[in-house]
Amino acid sequence: MLGFLVKKPGVLSLIQDSGRFGHAQMGLTQGGPADKEAFYWANRLCNNDVDVAMVEVSVGGIELLAQLDTVIAVTGAKMQLSINAKEVPMWRSHQIKAGDLITLDYAQSGLRSYLAVKGGFKIKESFGSVSTVCREGVGGLKGSQLLKHDLLPCDEYKFSETDYSLMLPADQVPHYGQSARLRTIPSYQQQHFNSFEQRLFYSSEYSVSSDSDRMGYRLKGQAINCEVSGILSEGICHGAIQIPADGQPIVLLNDRQTIGGYPKIGSVISIDTNKLAQLRPSDKVHFEPISMEKANNIFHLSRHKSRAVTLIKC
Amino acid sequence: MKNEHKTLIKAAGENALILYFSSTINDKTASKIQCATLKIKQSLSNYILDLTPSYASLLVTFDMYKIDHHQLRNKLRTLLATIDDVQAPNHQHIVELPVCYHEDFAPELPLIAKQASLSCDDVIQLHQSTVYTVYAIGFAPGFAYLGEVNDKIAMPRLATPRLKVPKGAVAIADRQTAIYPNTSPGGWNIIGCSPIIMFDQKATPTMPVNVGDKVKFTAISKEEFFTLGGKFPMFHD
């Protein structure tokens, strides 16, 4: 099968679909795009189903050679996108011809971009998903990040003269800054953090540690004390904020361990973990408590808002 | 009434509730959780993205497009009320797992011995003397949580988790013990290494143990460890 040949793999490029669900009982984590918002737009710009496989490009530096005609779109962190050494805009679809060379330079703002192809990459699923989780050696092509000479198979798409490209209106393009507000549902072991510690937590600024990755973002700043040092190991949801004995919070993301025994003060909502996953070491975050009801409303309103956006034909 | 057994349902995250069945580890709770996991799978699968059972809890991750936390809470309440007192099943199957407790493989062994005022050999003896129950599989694929470790050699987690724990490391956290199936970050106290592969996605079965199995550790020498396919473990702080 033909597709895209990896000439340069970049720093960390991973095949991701919407994630692996239903296998937590074996200890398999969910994987999936660290920034679901950018992932959503890349698929929509290619007129794809919302959950098909694309490449999540962290940091940048990827170069792909097209072996067939198709359509691509790149969203997410600002990286210079070029087709045959000519710069073209992100956040819109581009017609690609066999032999075209597609490059994404290093990120100028944000950390992860998303490269989607029409119809999605056609890769064999492991445990119901193609999402790559390197630590588990599961998903992707061989359970690892993209390597030089890999082939990413996809279907050919012959465009006609009546075909048009799609573009996201400029006012809808997310901004990737150097700080994020992380709205948090107080939950799990919240009762084991006294009101003073909770106030400290919600009023302190934290910086992103260089040990952060898709598993979790480790933060540095005001230490938070918990009345208990450990709990019976239990299931960890996406966005859960773990406080180990050193008091430095860890926000657990897509590749997190399924079960763990450090106490958790609450969980960050997914719209805000999208922002967190775009931050780099030493960027700043702060937490803001919100109710489960409010979190639910924010989630659904944001979904309606995205769906209501009309893409520009060009 | 059975108020003391009433299952607690709490918020975990925007799309997750957590069910607490008990505050202690025991075989009866483990059976109840297995039963609840199965029932939820059978009758609520349309709303559920994932289920993560553990020692005394069950994390229920739901599809926010199909149900909200209020509705799900009600459905779970109704369903939990139908779970009768489940009896612990009588498992005879014991899986034996070899462990090399050599000092090169066991950075925290002296620490545990010191805290317990025992010799390292006593700690090794005590670790082998229990037939453990697999209470949960999680944290990483094939990571089996075994309970319960003899109280004397129980040890709290490291204050700062290691960034890299080597594949095969046998470790203790509180009264739990486990084998790390792959290199990963972790905060447990390492007392040995096993050459057994705990998760192989191409093998059938994928894992040598399942939830509910019994496990016994047997000491092996360094030579036997390498003969059985073990790789020399690298320890980082």
XYZ file of C-alpha atoms in Angstrom:
551
model
C 0.000 0.000 0.000
C 1.154 3.541 -0.742
C 1.108 6.515 1.565
C 3.630 8.880 3.124
C 7.273 7.950 3.511
C 9.000 9.272 6.634
C 12.181 11.080 5.489
C 12.761 12.730 8.881
C 10.786 11.449 11.884
C 11.017 14.598 14.021
C 11.585 14.723 17.775
C 8.481 12.758 18.786
C 5.893 11.951 16.132
C 3.171 9.507 17.077
C 0.236 7.916 15.289
C -2.883 8.748 17.286
C -6.598 8.122 16.855
C -9.126 9.152 19.503
C -7.673 6.637 21.960
C -7.831 3.092 23.314
C -10.773 2.402 25.573
C -12.125 -0.705 27.280
C -8.801 -2.360 28.157
C -7.942 -0.664 31.443
C -8.549 -3.991 33.192
C -5.366 -5.306 31.586
C -3.571 -2.129 32.522
C -3.625 -0.609 29.039
C -3.822 3.163 29.118
C -5.954 5.270 26.744
C -3.386 7.137 24.631
C -4.955 9.408 22.019
C -4.288 13.040 21.134
C -2.867 15.154 23.975
C -4.681 18.158 22.464
C -8.108 16.900 21.406
C -9.165 20.311 20.095
C -6.372 20.549 17.506
C -6.939 16.865 16.637
C -10.649 17.572 16.019
C -9.946 20.482 13.661
C -7.349 18.594 11.621
C -9.860 15.834 10.889
C -12.666 18.280 10.135
C -10.502 20.218 7.709
C -9.971 16.943 5.799
C -13.696 16.174 5.952
C -12.898 13.044 7.970
C -14.790 11.211 10.673
C -13.798 12.919 13.904
C -11.722 10.057 15.332
C -9.543 8.732 12.484
C -5.773 8.294 12.815
C -3.310 11.130 12.184
C 0.205 12.069 13.312
C 0.755 14.030 16.521
C 4.009 15.942 15.974
C 5.605 17.034 19.264
C 8.295 19.746 19.022
C 8.480 19.355 15.206
C 11.172 18.513 12.663
C 9.210 16.022 10.550
C 9.543 15.508 6.792
C 7.192 13.293 4.770
C 7.241 12.304 1.103
C 3.828 11.759 -0.504
C 3.598 8.682 -2.743
C 0.058 9.484 -3.917
C -2.456 12.295 -4.449
C -4.465 13.245 -1.392
C -5.419 16.096 0.953
C -3.734 17.050 4.237
C -4.310 19.569 7.023
C -2.081 20.640 9.908
C -3.360 22.240 13.132
C -2.069 22.801 16.668
C 1.239 24.328 17.754
C 2.616 26.939 15.383
C 5.205 25.181 13.209
C 6.265 26.369 9.780
C 4.513 24.089 7.277
C 6.062 23.776 3.835
C 5.120 21.844 0.730
C 8.102 21.429 -1.607
C 10.003 24.076 0.402
C 7.227 26.648 -0.106
C 5.588 27.862 3.103
C 1.813 27.290 3.273
C -0.645 28.137 6.068
C -1.729 25.781 8.860
C -5.410 25.443 9.828
C -6.521 24.749 6.251
C -6.489 21.762 3.926
C -3.981 21.403 1.096
C -4.094 19.276 -2.028
C -1.055 17.037 -2.252
C 0.367 15.377 -5.359
C 2.504 12.244 -5.463
C 6.137 13.306 -5.034
C 5.354 16.326 -2.822
C 7.613 16.845 0.170
C 5.875 18.032 3.342
C 7.931 19.517 6.177
C 7.053 20.821 9.600
C 9.732 22.930 11.266
C 10.227 23.269 15.032
C 7.408 24.770 17.106
C 7.430 28.548 17.562
C 4.563 28.529 20.054
C 2.809 25.560 21.586
C 4.338 22.088 21.515
C 2.245 19.639 19.497
C 0.777 19.882 16.024
C -1.539 17.480 14.226
C -1.105 16.297 10.653
C -4.217 14.666 9.211
C -4.723 13.066 5.820
C -7.982 12.543 3.955
C -9.556 9.286 5.164
C -6.945 8.883 7.905
C -3.842 6.682 8.018
C -4.656 2.996 7.522
C -2.840 1.138 10.257
C -3.667 -2.162 11.941
C -5.315 -1.698 15.332
C -3.956 -3.154 18.574
C -6.585 -3.643 21.246
C -9.132 -1.665 19.211
C -7.019 1.429 18.476
C -3.925 2.565 16.571
C -2.931 5.111 19.232
C 0.777 4.797 20.045
C 1.812 4.388 23.666
C 5.629 4.007 23.559
C 5.952 2.947 27.208
C 3.609 0.017 26.538
C 5.007 -0.713 23.084
C 1.428 -0.719 21.813
C -0.142 0.912 18.728
C 1.366 2.876 15.847
C 3.481 0.945 13.352
C 5.588 -1.097 15.797
C 4.552 0.324 19.138
C 7.067 3.131 18.822
C 7.339 6.722 17.644
C 7.795 7.292 13.894
C 11.217 6.314 12.579
C 13.070 7.187 9.378
C 11.898 5.014 6.426
C 8.525 4.216 8.035
C 5.624 4.160 5.601
C 2.305 5.656 6.700
C -0.311 4.024 4.465
C -3.393 5.944 3.332
C -5.914 5.974 0.489
C -5.391 7.934 -2.697
C -7.729 10.859 -3.330
C -7.845 12.332 -6.842
C -9.146 15.876 -6.650
C -11.084 17.484 -9.469
C -11.276 21.116 -10.547
C -14.496 21.625 -8.599
C -12.783 20.535 -5.360
C -12.073 23.218 -2.809
C -9.915 23.486 0.288
C -11.319 24.145 3.747
C -10.059 26.762 6.179
C -10.848 27.470 9.813
C -11.928 31.120 10.286
C -9.007 33.051 11.800
C -10.986 34.038 14.903
C -11.474 30.352 15.728
C -7.801 29.432 15.659
C -6.655 28.689 19.236
C -3.872 30.769 20.745
C -0.976 28.885 22.334
C 0.504 30.944 25.123
C 2.998 30.307 27.890
C 0.472 29.918 30.658
C -2.813 28.161 31.253
C -5.716 28.254 33.656
C -6.602 24.711 34.666
C -10.203 24.417 35.790
C -10.385 21.586 38.296
C -13.176 19.458 39.731
C -12.371 18.873 43.432
C -12.756 15.091 43.724
C -11.135 11.815 44.797
C -9.150 12.410 48.077
C -10.077 16.105 48.251
C -11.238 15.586 51.888
C -7.690 14.614 52.910
C -6.386 18.086 52.027
C -7.407 20.581 54.709
C -8.980 23.887 53.704
C -5.692 25.745 54.160
C -3.856 23.378 51.803
C -6.682 23.626 49.273
C -6.531 27.425 49.328
C -2.779 27.296 48.897
C -3.187 24.948 45.956
C -5.779 27.091 44.193
C -3.928 30.353 44.795
C -0.397 29.287 43.836
C 1.306 29.504 40.478
C 3.180 26.427 39.273
C 5.724 26.013 36.537
C 5.961 23.063 34.157
C 8.899 20.759 34.936
C 11.146 19.387 32.199
C 10.131 15.854 33.264
C 6.677 16.409 31.754
C 5.402 14.182 28.968
C 2.256 12.565 27.577
C 1.993 10.452 30.727
C 1.807 13.409 33.059
C 2.825 17.010 33.536
C 4.994 17.407 36.618
C 4.706 20.842 38.201
C 7.036 22.799 40.471
C 6.024 25.335 43.070
C 4.243 25.577 46.418
C 4.260 22.138 48.077
C 0.834 20.851 49.103
C 0.464 18.629 52.139
C -1.946 15.766 52.385
C -3.058 14.092 55.616
C -2.298 10.711 54.049
C 0.865 9.709 52.188
C -0.688 6.898 50.198
C -4.017 5.276 49.491
C -5.090 1.868 48.248
C -4.137 1.966 44.578
C -7.158 2.959 42.517
C -8.150 3.936 38.971
C -6.825 7.294 37.745
C -8.968 9.328 35.351
C -7.684 11.697 32.668
C -6.656 15.040 34.192
C -6.357 13.719 37.767
C -3.948 15.738 39.935
C -1.751 13.497 42.018
C 0.077 14.909 45.049
C 3.023 12.685 46.067
C 4.728 13.071 49.441
C 7.022 15.843 48.141
C 3.871 17.940 47.595
C 4.572 18.758 43.934
C 1.449 18.197 41.784
C 1.427 15.911 38.743
C -1.441 16.269 36.239
C -2.005 12.894 34.613
C -2.697 12.835 30.898
C -3.354 10.400 28.031
C -0.527 7.906 28.636
C -0.965 7.887 32.426
C -0.726 4.738 34.516
C -4.243 3.264 34.867
C -3.930 2.743 38.635
C -1.944 4.499 41.334
C -1.701 5.091 45.051
C -0.808 8.739 45.522
C -3.655 10.930 46.835
C -5.434 13.142 44.306
C -6.850 16.588 45.062
C -9.061 16.811 41.953
C -9.165 16.508 38.174
C -8.579 19.073 35.422
C -11.290 19.294 32.738
C -10.346 18.101 29.246
C -10.670 21.486 27.539
C -7.922 22.727 29.834
C -5.701 19.629 29.600
C -5.647 20.422 25.856
C -3.996 23.726 26.772
C -1.692 22.119 29.337
C -0.366 19.581 26.815
C 0.731 22.501 24.594
C 2.899 24.019 27.356
C 6.672 23.628 27.614
C 9.058 23.424 30.569
C 8.970 26.585 32.769
C 5.593 27.721 31.360
C 3.112 28.641 34.104
C -0.211 27.222 35.255
C -2.707 27.849 38.008
C -5.698 25.863 39.155
C -9.282 27.048 39.586
C -11.951 24.932 41.318
C -15.234 24.360 39.473
C -18.238 22.150 40.126
C -18.993 18.949 38.211
C -22.146 20.694 36.877
C -20.161 23.592 35.501
C -17.579 21.223 33.988
C -20.387 19.362 32.244
C -21.823 22.602 30.826
C -18.442 23.833 29.612
C -17.823 20.517 27.844
C -21.145 20.507 26.007
C -21.169 24.212 25.156
C -17.696 23.951 23.687
C -18.767 20.976 21.595
C -21.789 22.913 20.277
C -19.570 25.880 19.543
C -17.096 23.803 17.515
C -19.844 22.050 15.590
C -21.504 25.371 14.759
C -18.372 26.716 13.078
C -18.684 26.882 9.294
C -15.386 26.187 7.570
C -14.437 28.613 4.780
C -14.263 27.114 1.290
C -11.279 28.324 -0.659
C -29.000 -3.210 57.888
C -25.825 -3.429 55.852
C -24.997 0.250 56.066
C -21.329 -0.375 56.661
C -21.164 -2.131 53.263
C -22.943 0.611 51.353
C -20.949 1.439 48.257
C -19.852 5.054 48.047
C -20.086 6.783 44.656
C -17.817 9.814 44.259
C -16.811 12.204 41.503
C -13.411 11.477 39.931
C -13.278 13.696 36.840
C -15.538 15.326 34.246
C -16.332 11.916 32.712
C -15.551 9.564 35.580
C -17.139 8.372 38.810
C -15.393 6.176 41.342
C -17.135 3.489 43.392
C -15.666 2.641 46.797
C -16.768 -0.793 48.015
C -14.748 -0.967 51.203
C -11.824 0.723 52.878
C -9.857 -2.469 53.397
C -8.385 -5.206 51.243
C -10.134 -8.568 51.381
C -11.184 -11.387 49.101
C -14.884 -10.685 49.558
C -14.535 -7.073 48.396
C -12.452 -8.289 45.450
C -15.257 -10.661 44.413
C -17.876 -7.945 44.787
C -15.866 -5.629 42.532
C -15.434 -8.372 39.928
C -19.189 -8.932 40.020
C -19.992 -5.199 39.712
C -17.523 -4.825 36.825
C -19.221 -7.665 34.969
C -22.754 -6.357 35.623
C -21.894 -2.823 34.509
C -20.338 -4.245 31.349
C -23.463 -6.290 30.654
C -26.137 -3.681 31.274
C -24.541 -0.230 30.880
C -21.984 -0.847 28.134
C -23.655 1.717 25.892
C -22.683 4.531 28.282
C -19.306 3.244 29.458
C -15.904 3.982 27.921
C -13.790 2.052 30.404
C -13.798 0.280 33.758
C -10.785 0.211 36.071
C -11.268 -2.180 38.987
C -8.784 -2.143 41.848
C -8.456 -3.432 45.435
C -11.518 -1.747 46.893
C -12.744 0.571 44.156
C -13.980 0.694 40.578
C -13.364 3.703 38.330
C -16.183 4.130 35.805
C -15.305 6.307 32.798
C -18.414 7.293 30.843
C -19.279 8.775 27.481
C -20.362 12.374 28.117
C -22.169 12.449 24.781
C -24.524 9.702 25.971
C -25.052 10.231 29.695
C -24.303 12.730 32.478
C -22.978 11.981 35.938
C -26.403 12.369 37.624
C -28.102 9.825 35.392
C -25.175 7.431 35.615
C -25.109 7.684 39.410
C -28.781 6.627 39.497
C -28.227 3.725 37.146
C -25.234 2.550 39.160
C -27.202 2.772 42.427
C -29.980 0.639 40.983
C -27.524 -1.873 39.640
C -25.448 -2.098 42.818
C -28.596 -2.851 44.815
C -29.039 -6.023 42.751
C -25.604 -7.377 43.650
C -26.176 -9.906 46.374
C -23.536 -10.747 48.904
C -21.047 -12.433 46.658
C -18.991 -15.260 48.074
C -15.261 -15.325 47.456
C -14.587 -17.940 44.790
C -12.392 -20.856 45.753
C -9.257 -20.519 43.635
C -6.862 -23.452 43.646
C -4.663 -22.200 40.819
C -1.296 -21.016 42.163
C 1.146 -19.335 39.772
C 4.791 -19.605 40.862
C 6.997 -16.672 39.901
C 10.805 -16.821 40.289
C 12.589 -13.834 41.852
C 16.286 -13.068 42.200
C 16.770 -11.195 45.479
C 20.524 -10.643 44.935
C 21.744 -7.327 46.419
C 22.610 -6.008 42.927
C 18.932 -6.387 42.032
C 17.446 -5.062 45.277
C 18.265 -1.394 46.057
C 15.660 -1.029 48.835
C 16.157 -4.448 50.482
C 18.602 -3.154 53.140
C 16.256 -0.231 53.860
C 13.308 -2.533 54.567
C 15.495 -4.861 56.654
C 16.741 -1.919 58.706
C 13.261 -0.549 59.307
C 11.962 -3.978 60.334
C 15.082 -4.760 62.428
C 15.510 -7.953 60.421
C 18.253 -9.379 58.268
C 17.924 -9.139 54.483
C 17.481 -12.935 54.410
C 14.538 -12.655 56.833
C 12.874 -10.080 54.568
C 13.379 -12.374 51.550
C 11.962 -15.293 53.565
C 8.899 -13.303 54.619
C 8.269 -12.089 51.069
C 8.193 -15.728 49.875
C 6.157 -17.097 52.748
C 2.807 -15.613 51.658
C 0.479 -16.936 48.976
C -0.729 -13.679 47.429
C -4.022 -12.818 45.716
C -4.053 -10.824 42.449
C -6.336 -7.956 43.495
C -5.971 -5.791 40.420
C -4.073 -5.406 37.177
C -3.248 -1.877 36.235
C -0.847 1.050 36.420
C 0.791 -0.467 33.317
C -0.138 -3.468 31.129
C 0.336 -6.662 33.137
C 1.152 -4.892 36.411
C -0.498 -7.259 38.918
C -1.184 -5.882 42.373
C -0.597 -8.655 44.906
C -1.736 -8.616 48.508
C -1.032 -8.729 51.261
C 2.598 -8.497 52.264
C 3.521 -9.520 55.824
C 3.047 -6.445 58.024
C 6.691 -6.550 59.174
C 8.056 -5.819 55.700
C 5.408 -3.273 54.642
C 7.053 -0.039 53.479
C 5.646 3.333 52.318
C 6.326 4.509 48.761
C 9.397 6.601 47.965
C 8.827 10.333 48.565
C 9.846 11.094 44.969
C 9.032 8.376 42.436
C 11.896 7.014 40.303
C 11.798 8.191 36.696
C 12.818 4.695 35.556
C 12.145 1.406 37.274
C 13.622 -1.528 35.282
C 11.491 -4.238 33.687
C 11.045 -7.207 36.017
C 11.641 -5.272 39.270
C 9.833 -6.868 42.239
C 8.730 -4.195 44.659
C 6.783 -3.389 47.799
C 4.508 -0.429 48.579
C 2.707 -0.552 51.924
C 1.256 -4.065 52.078
C 1.235 -4.520 48.296
C 3.808 -6.228 46.131
C 4.202 -6.487 42.352
C 6.487 -7.128 39.403
C 7.078 -4.172 37.033
C 6.173 -5.646 33.595
C 8.082 -2.940 31.715
C 10.481 -0.089 32.352
C 8.393 2.776 33.729
C 8.370 5.513 36.358
C 7.389 4.284 39.804
C 7.680 4.859 43.529
C 7.765 1.334 44.988
C 10.628 -0.171 47.026
C 12.589 -2.645 44.897
C 13.631 -5.897 46.615
C 14.454 -8.115 43.637
C 13.931 -8.871 39.956
C 12.008 -11.546 38.074
C 12.901 -12.823 34.582
C 9.228 -13.651 33.834
C 7.528 -11.585 31.095
C 4.357 -10.218 32.687
C 2.789 -8.787 29.517
C 3.322 -9.932 25.935
C 0.784 -8.549 23.487
C 1.593 -11.251 20.909
C 1.381 -14.171 23.340
C -1.676 -16.193 24.343
C -2.467 -15.609 27.098
C -1.225 -12.019 27.149
C -0.398 -12.296 30.862
C 0.710 -15.190 33.141
C -1.781 -14.107 35.836
C -5.369 -12.855 36.008
C -7.330 -11.017 38.663
C -8.304 -13.559 41.336
C -5.314 -15.902 40.783
C -2.987 -16.896 43.634
C 0.727 -16.173 43.329
C 3.788 -17.499 45.166
C 7.366 -16.213 44.802
C 10.371 -18.548 44.761
C 13.965 -17.353 45.151
C 16.430 -18.015 42.316
C 20.141 -17.284 41.935
C 21.653 -14.678 39.639
C 22.701 -17.484 37.245
C 19.167 -18.891 37.093
C 17.837 -15.367 36.525
C 19.956 -14.967 33.388
C 19.272 -18.567 32.235
C 15.531 -17.783 32.407
C 16.071 -14.828 30.067
C 16.459 -12.028 32.639
C 18.335 -8.882 31.609
C 20.629 -7.032 34.009
C 18.472 -4.266 35.544
C 19.614 -0.644 35.476
C 18.609 1.483 38.436
C 18.137 5.248 38.257
C 16.989 7.560 41.016
